[in-house]
Coordinates of C-alpha atoms and ligand atoms in Angstrom, one line a residue:
X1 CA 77.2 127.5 50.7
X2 CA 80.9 128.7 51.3
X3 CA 82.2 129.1 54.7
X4 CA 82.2 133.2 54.3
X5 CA 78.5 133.1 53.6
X6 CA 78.3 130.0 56.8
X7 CA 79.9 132.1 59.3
X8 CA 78.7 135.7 58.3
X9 CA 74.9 134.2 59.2
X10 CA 76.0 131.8 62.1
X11 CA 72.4 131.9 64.4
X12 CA 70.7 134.5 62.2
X13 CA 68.0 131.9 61.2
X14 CA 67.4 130.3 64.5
X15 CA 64.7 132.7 65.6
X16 CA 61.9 132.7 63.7
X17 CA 59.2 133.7 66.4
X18 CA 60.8 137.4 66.4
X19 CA 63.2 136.9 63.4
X20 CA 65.9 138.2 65.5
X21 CA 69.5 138.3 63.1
X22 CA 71.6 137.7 66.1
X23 CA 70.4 135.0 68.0
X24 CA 69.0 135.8 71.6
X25 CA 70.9 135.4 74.6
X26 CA 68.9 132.6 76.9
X27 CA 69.5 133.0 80.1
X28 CA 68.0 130.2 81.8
X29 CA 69.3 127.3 83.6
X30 CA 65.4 125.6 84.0
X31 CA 62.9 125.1 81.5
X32 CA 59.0 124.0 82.0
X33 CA 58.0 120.9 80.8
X34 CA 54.3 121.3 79.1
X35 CA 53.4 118.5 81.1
X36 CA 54.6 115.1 82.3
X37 CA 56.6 113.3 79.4
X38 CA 57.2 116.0 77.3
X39 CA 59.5 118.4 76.9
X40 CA 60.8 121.4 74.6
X41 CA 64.0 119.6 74.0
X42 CA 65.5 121.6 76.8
X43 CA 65.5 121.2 80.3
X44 CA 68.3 121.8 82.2
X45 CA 71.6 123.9 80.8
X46 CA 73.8 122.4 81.8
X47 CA 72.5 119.6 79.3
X48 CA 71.3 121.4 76.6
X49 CA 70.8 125.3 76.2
X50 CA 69.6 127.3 73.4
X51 CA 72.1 129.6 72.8
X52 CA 75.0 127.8 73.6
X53 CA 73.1 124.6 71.1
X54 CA 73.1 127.4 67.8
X55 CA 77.0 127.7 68.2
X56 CA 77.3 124.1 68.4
X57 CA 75.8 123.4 65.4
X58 CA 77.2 126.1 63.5
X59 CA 80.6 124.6 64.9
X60 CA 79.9 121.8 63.8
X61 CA 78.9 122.2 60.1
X62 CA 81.8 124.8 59.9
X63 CA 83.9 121.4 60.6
X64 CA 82.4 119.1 58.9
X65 CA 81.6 117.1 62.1
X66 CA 78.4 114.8 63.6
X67 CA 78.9 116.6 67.1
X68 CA 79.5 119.8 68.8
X69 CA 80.2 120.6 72.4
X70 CA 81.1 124.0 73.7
X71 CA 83.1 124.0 76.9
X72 CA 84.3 126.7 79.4
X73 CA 87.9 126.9 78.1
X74 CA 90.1 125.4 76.0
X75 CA 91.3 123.1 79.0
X76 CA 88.2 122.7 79.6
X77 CA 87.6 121.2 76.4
X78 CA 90.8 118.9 76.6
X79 CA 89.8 117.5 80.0
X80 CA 86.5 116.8 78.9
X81 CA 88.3 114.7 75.9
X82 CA 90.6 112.9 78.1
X83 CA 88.0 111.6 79.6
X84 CA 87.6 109.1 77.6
X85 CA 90.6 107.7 78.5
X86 CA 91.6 106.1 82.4
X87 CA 93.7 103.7 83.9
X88 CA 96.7 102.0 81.8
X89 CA 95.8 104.6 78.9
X90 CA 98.5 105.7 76.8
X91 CA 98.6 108.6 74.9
X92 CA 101.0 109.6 71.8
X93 CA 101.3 113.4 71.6
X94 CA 103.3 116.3 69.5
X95 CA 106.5 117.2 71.0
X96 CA 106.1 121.2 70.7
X97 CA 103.5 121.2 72.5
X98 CA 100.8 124.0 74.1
X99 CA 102.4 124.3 77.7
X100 CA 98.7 123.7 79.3
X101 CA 98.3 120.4 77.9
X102 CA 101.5 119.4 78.8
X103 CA 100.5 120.2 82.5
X104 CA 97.3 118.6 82.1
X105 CA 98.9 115.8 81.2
X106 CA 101.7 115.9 83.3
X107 CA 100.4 116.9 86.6
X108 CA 96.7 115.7 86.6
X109 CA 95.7 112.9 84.0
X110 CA 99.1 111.2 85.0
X111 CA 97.3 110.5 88.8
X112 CA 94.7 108.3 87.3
X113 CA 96.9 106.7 85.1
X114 CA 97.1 107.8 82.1
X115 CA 100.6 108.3 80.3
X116 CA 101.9 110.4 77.4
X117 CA 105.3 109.9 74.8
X118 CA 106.4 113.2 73.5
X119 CA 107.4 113.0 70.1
X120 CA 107.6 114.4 66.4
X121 CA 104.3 113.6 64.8
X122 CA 105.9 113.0 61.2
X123 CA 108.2 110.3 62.4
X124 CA 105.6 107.5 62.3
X125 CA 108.7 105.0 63.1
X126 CA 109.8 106.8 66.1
X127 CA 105.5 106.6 66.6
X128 CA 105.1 102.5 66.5
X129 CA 108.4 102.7 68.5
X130 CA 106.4 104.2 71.0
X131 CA 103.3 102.6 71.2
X132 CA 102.2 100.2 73.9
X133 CA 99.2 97.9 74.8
X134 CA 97.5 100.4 76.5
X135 CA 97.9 103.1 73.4
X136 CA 94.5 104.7 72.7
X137 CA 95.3 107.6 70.8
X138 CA 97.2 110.3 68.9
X139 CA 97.4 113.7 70.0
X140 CA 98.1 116.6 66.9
X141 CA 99.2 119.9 67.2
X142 CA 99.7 121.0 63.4
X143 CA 101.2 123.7 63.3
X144 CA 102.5 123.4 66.8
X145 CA 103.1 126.5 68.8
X146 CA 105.6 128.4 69.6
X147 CA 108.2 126.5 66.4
X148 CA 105.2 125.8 63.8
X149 CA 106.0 122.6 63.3
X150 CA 103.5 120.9 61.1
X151 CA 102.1 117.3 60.8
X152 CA 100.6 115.5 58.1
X153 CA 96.8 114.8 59.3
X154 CA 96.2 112.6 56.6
X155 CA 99.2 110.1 57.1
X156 CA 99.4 110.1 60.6
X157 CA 95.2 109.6 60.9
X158 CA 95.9 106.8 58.6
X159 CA 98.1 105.2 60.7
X160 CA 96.1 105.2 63.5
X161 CA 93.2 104.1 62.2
X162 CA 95.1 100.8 61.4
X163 CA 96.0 100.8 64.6
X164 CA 92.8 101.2 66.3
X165 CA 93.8 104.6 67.8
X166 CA 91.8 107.5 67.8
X167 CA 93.5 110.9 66.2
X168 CA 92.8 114.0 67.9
X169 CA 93.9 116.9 65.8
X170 CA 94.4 120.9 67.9
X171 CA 92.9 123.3 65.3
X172 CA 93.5 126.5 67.5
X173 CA 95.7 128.1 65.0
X174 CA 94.2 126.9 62.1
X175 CA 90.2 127.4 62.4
X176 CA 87.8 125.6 60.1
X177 CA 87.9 128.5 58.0
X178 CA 91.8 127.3 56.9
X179 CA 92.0 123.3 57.7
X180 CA 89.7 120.4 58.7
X181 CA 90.9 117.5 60.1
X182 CA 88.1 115.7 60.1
X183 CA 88.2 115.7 56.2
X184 CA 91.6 114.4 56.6
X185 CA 90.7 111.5 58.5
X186 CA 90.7 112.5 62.3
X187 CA 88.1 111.5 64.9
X188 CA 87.6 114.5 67.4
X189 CA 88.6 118.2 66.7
X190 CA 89.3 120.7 69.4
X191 CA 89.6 124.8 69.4
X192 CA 91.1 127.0 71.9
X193 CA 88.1 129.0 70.9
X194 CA 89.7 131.7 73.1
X195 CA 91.9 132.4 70.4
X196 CA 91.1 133.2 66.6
X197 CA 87.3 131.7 66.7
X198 CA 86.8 134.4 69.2
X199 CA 89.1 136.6 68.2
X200 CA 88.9 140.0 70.1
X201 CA 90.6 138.6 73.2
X202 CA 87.6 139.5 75.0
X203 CA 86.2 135.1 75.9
X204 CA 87.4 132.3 76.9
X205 CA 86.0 129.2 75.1
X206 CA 86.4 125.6 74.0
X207 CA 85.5 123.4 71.3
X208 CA 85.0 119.4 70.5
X209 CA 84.1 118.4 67.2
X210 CA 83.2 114.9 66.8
X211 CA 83.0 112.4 63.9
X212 CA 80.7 109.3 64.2
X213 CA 77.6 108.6 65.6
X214 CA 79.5 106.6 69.1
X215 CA 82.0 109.0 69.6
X216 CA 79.7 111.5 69.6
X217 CA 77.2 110.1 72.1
X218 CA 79.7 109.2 74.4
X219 CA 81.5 113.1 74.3
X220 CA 78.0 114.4 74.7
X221 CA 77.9 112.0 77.7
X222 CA 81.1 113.0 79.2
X223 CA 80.8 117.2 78.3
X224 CA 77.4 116.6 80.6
X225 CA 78.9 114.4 83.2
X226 CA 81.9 116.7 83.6
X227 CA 79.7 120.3 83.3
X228 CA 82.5 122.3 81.7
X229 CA 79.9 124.0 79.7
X230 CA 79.7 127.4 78.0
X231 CA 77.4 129.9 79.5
X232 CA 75.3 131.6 77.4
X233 CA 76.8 134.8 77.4
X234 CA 79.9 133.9 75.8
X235 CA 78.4 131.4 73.4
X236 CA 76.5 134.5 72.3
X237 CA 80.1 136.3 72.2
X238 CA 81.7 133.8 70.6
X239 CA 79.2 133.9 67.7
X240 CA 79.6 137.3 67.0
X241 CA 83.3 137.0 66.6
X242 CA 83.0 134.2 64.6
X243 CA 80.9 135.8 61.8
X244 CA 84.1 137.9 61.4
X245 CA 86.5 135.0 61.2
X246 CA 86.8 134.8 57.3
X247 CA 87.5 138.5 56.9
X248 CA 90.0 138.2 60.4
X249 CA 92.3 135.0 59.4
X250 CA 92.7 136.7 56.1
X251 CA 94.7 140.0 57.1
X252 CA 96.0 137.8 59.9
X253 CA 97.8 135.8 57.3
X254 CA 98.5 138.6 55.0
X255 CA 100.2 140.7 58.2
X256 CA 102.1 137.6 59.5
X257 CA 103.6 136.7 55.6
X258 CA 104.6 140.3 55.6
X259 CA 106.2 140.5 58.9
X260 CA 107.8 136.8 59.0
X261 CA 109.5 138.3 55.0
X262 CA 110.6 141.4 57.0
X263 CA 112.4 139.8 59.9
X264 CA 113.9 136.5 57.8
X265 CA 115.9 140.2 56.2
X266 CA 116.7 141.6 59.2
X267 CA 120.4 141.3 60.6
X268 CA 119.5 141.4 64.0
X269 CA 117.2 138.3 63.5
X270 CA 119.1 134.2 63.4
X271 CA 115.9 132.6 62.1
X272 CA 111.8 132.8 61.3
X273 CA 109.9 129.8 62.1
X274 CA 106.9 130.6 59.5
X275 CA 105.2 127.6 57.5
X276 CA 104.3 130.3 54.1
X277 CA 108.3 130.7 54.1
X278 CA 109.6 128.3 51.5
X279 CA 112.6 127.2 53.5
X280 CA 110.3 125.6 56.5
X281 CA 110.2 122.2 56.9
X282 CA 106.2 121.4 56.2
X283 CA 105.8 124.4 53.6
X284 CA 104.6 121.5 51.4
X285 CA 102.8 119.6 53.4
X286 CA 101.1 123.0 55.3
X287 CA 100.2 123.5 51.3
X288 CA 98.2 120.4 50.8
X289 CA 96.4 120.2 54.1
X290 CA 95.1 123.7 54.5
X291 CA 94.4 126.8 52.8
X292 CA 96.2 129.1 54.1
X293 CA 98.4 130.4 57.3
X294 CA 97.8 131.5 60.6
X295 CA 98.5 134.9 61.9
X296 CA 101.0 133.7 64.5
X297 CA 105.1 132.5 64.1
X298 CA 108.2 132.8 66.0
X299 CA 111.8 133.9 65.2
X300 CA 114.9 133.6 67.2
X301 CA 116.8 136.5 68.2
X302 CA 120.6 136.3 67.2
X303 CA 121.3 137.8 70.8
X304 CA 119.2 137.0 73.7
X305 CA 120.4 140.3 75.2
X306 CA 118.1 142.1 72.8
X307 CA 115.0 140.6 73.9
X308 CA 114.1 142.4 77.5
X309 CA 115.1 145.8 75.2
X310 CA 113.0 144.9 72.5
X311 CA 110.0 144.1 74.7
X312 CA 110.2 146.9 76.4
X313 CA 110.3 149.4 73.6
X314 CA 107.1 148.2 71.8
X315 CA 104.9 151.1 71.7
X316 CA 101.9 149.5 69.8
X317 CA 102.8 145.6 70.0
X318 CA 101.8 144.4 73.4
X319 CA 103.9 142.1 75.5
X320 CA 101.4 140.1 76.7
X321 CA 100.3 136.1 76.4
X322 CA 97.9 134.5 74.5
X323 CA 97.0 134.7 70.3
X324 CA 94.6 135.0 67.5
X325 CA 93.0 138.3 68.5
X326 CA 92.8 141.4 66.5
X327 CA 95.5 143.4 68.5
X328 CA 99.2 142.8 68.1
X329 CA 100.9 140.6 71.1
X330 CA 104.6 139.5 71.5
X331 CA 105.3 136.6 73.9
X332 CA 108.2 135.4 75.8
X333 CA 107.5 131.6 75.4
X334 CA 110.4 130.2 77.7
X335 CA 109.3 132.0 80.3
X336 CA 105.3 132.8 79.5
X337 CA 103.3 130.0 78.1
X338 CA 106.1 127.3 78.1
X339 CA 107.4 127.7 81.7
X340 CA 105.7 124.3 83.0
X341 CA 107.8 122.2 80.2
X342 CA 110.7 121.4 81.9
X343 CA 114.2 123.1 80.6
X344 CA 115.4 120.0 78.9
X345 CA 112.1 119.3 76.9
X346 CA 112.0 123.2 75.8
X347 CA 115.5 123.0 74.8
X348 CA 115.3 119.9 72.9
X349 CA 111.8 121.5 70.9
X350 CA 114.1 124.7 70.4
X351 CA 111.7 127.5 72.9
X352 CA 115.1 129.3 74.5
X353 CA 115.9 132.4 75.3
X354 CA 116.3 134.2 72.1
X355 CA 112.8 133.0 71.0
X356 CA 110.0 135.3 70.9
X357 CA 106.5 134.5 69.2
X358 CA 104.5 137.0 67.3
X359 CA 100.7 136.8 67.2
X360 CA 99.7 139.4 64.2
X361 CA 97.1 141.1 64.5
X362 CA 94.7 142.9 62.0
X363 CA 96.4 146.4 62.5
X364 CA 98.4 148.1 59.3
X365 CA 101.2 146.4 58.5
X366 CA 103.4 149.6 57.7
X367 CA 102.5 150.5 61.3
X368 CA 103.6 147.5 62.8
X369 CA 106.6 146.8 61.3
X370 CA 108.2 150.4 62.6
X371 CA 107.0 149.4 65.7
X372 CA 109.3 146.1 66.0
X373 CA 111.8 147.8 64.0
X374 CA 112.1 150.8 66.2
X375 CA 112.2 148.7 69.6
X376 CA 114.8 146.3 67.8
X377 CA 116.8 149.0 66.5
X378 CA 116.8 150.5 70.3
X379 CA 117.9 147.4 72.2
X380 CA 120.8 146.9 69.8
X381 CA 121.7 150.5 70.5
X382 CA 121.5 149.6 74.4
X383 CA 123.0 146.1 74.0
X384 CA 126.6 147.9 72.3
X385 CA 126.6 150.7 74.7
X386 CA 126.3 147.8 77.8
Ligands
PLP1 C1 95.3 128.5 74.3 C2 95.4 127.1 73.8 C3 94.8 126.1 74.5 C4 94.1 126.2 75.8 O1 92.9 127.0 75.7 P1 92.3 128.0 76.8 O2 91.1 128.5 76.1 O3 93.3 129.0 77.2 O4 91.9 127.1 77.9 C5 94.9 124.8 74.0 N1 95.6 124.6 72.8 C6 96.2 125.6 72.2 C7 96.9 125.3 70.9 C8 96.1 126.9 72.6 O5 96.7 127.9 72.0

């Protein structure tokens, strides 16, 4: 079946005592054993609970993949996946990366010993440059957020399968609905489900997709050992926005081609960092690899006077962190989601002052490009009467 059909009727089969289309809420952390040696396949939630198993499996098929774990976050997803790794571990990770698993990795994993190298995923020379006897993995963000930066799954997951590594692809602002990196070669998958899987900025969840039968006993190991589960309420809410994700991703991409067109024309504006524009650097590859775009991108403001101005005149665009829901939101990266990367990483990466990111939502288009037009036009108007 296509993925539409998939995610339209995620859980609406898994009921057949009451037939219920939207699969029941189970809340229940115990379950009775009929008697000694038996069990229903569920006995303690933690482990294993109903509601919270139907999105895992729909996850999983969505993705292609032999395993799926819901977690409690996205960080919560990415702790539980560095667990795999300890003592003399090194790690090889995207350079733009999301400022929370820089910390992660920074501030916590780097206490027990594991290490990270920062660098462009494309540049597999700069990569074996890199790597050391401890490397275990590769870390993808593709694209990378806030500067869209995109890797090649395929050839990098090639590369470190010769090398014995493990490639770990981000597919937050992707989805399965657009690119699956599992088909492309990589081991383990995971979502910022808090994002577009969700997609009404209303949950936050996480997601591991696994490939193989090892790796997949050993994360189901480690997402029990560690208990940063899902509840059951917002696997049950993450369900229901998932059903709409087809339908979502597709004005999201529609909105954000429009908009990135809009501001690559405006004076005001240096430069759009958008992977459907022809002039980015993976266009091509972003082509081959997925099926489409997000609904987020950056541009970089010719004055970085404008940008308090501008943020403050948005009347329907919110200034606020985070992405992928239906509702407009404009970001300050430098000093919102990037202000753990230190100054001289940021700079090198290009997130400065002048860089706002856009996360489209599904509203009109007409509507929200005299929004950003109005509250540009306004701080220029302030900026030449300073
Ligand atoms: C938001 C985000 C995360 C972290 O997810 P949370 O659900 O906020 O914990 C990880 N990776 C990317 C790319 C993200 O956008």
């Amino acid at each position: 079946m296509n993925i539409e059909s998939r995610l339209a009727q995620i859980g609406s089969q898994e009921d057949p005592r009451t037939g219920a289309v939207n699969y029941p809420i189970y809340q229940s952390t115990a379950f009775r054993h009929p008697r000694l040696g038996q069990s229903t396949g569920f006995d303690y939630s933690r482990t294993k609970s109903p509601t919270r198993s139907v999105l895992e499996q729909a996850a999983a098929d969505l993705e292609n993949a032999d395993g799926g774990f819901a977690c409690s976050s996205g960080m919560a997803a990415l702790t539980t996946i560095f667990a795999l790794f300890g003592q003399g571990d090194h790690l090889i990770v995207s350079l733009d990366l999301y400022g929370g698993t820089y910390r992660l990795l920074e501030q916590i994993l780097s206490r027990y010993g594991i290490t990270a190298s920062y660098v462009d995923t494309n540049d597999i020379e700069a990569m074996e440059e890199l790597c050391t006897a401890g490397t275990k993995a590769v870390l993808i963000e593709t694209p990378t957020n806030p500067l869209m930066m995109i890797t090649d799954i395929e050839k990098v997951a090639a590369w470190a399968k010769s090398k014995g590594f493990l490639t770990i692809v981000d597919n937050t602002l992707l989805t399965p609905f657009l690119q699956r990196p599992l088909d492309l070669g990589a081991d383990i998958v995971i979502h910022s489900a808090t994002k577009y899987l969700g997609g009404h900025n209303d949950v936050l969840a996480g997601l591991i997709m696994t490939k193989g039968e090892e790796l997949t006993k050993k994360m189901g190991f480690l997402h029990n050992s560690l208990g940063a589960v899902l509840g059951p309420q917002d696997s049950y809410l993450l369900m229901r926005g998932m059903k709409t994700l087809a339908l979502r991703m597709e004005r999201h991409e529609y909105n954000s081609v429009k908009m990135a067109e809009w501001l690559k024309a405006h004076p005001a504006v240096e430069e759009v960092y958008h992977p459907a524009l022809p002039h980015h650097p993976g266009h091509e590859i972003q082509k081959r690899q997925s099926s489409g775009n997000t609904g987020i991108f950056s541009f970089r403001m010719k004055d970085a006077r404008t940008v308090e101005p501008i943020l403050r005149h948005l009347k329907l665009i919110a200034f606020a962190e985070s992405l992928g829901g239906v509702e407009s939101l404009l970001t300050y990266p430098a000093i919102q989601t990037h202000a753990d990367i230190p100054e001289e990483i940021r700079k090198k990466v290009g997130v400065d002052d002048r860089l706002l990111r856009f996360s489209v939502g599904i509203e009109h288009i007409e509507d929200l490009i005299a929004d950003l037009g109005a509250a540009i036009d306004a701080a220029l108007q302030e900026i030449e009467g300073a």
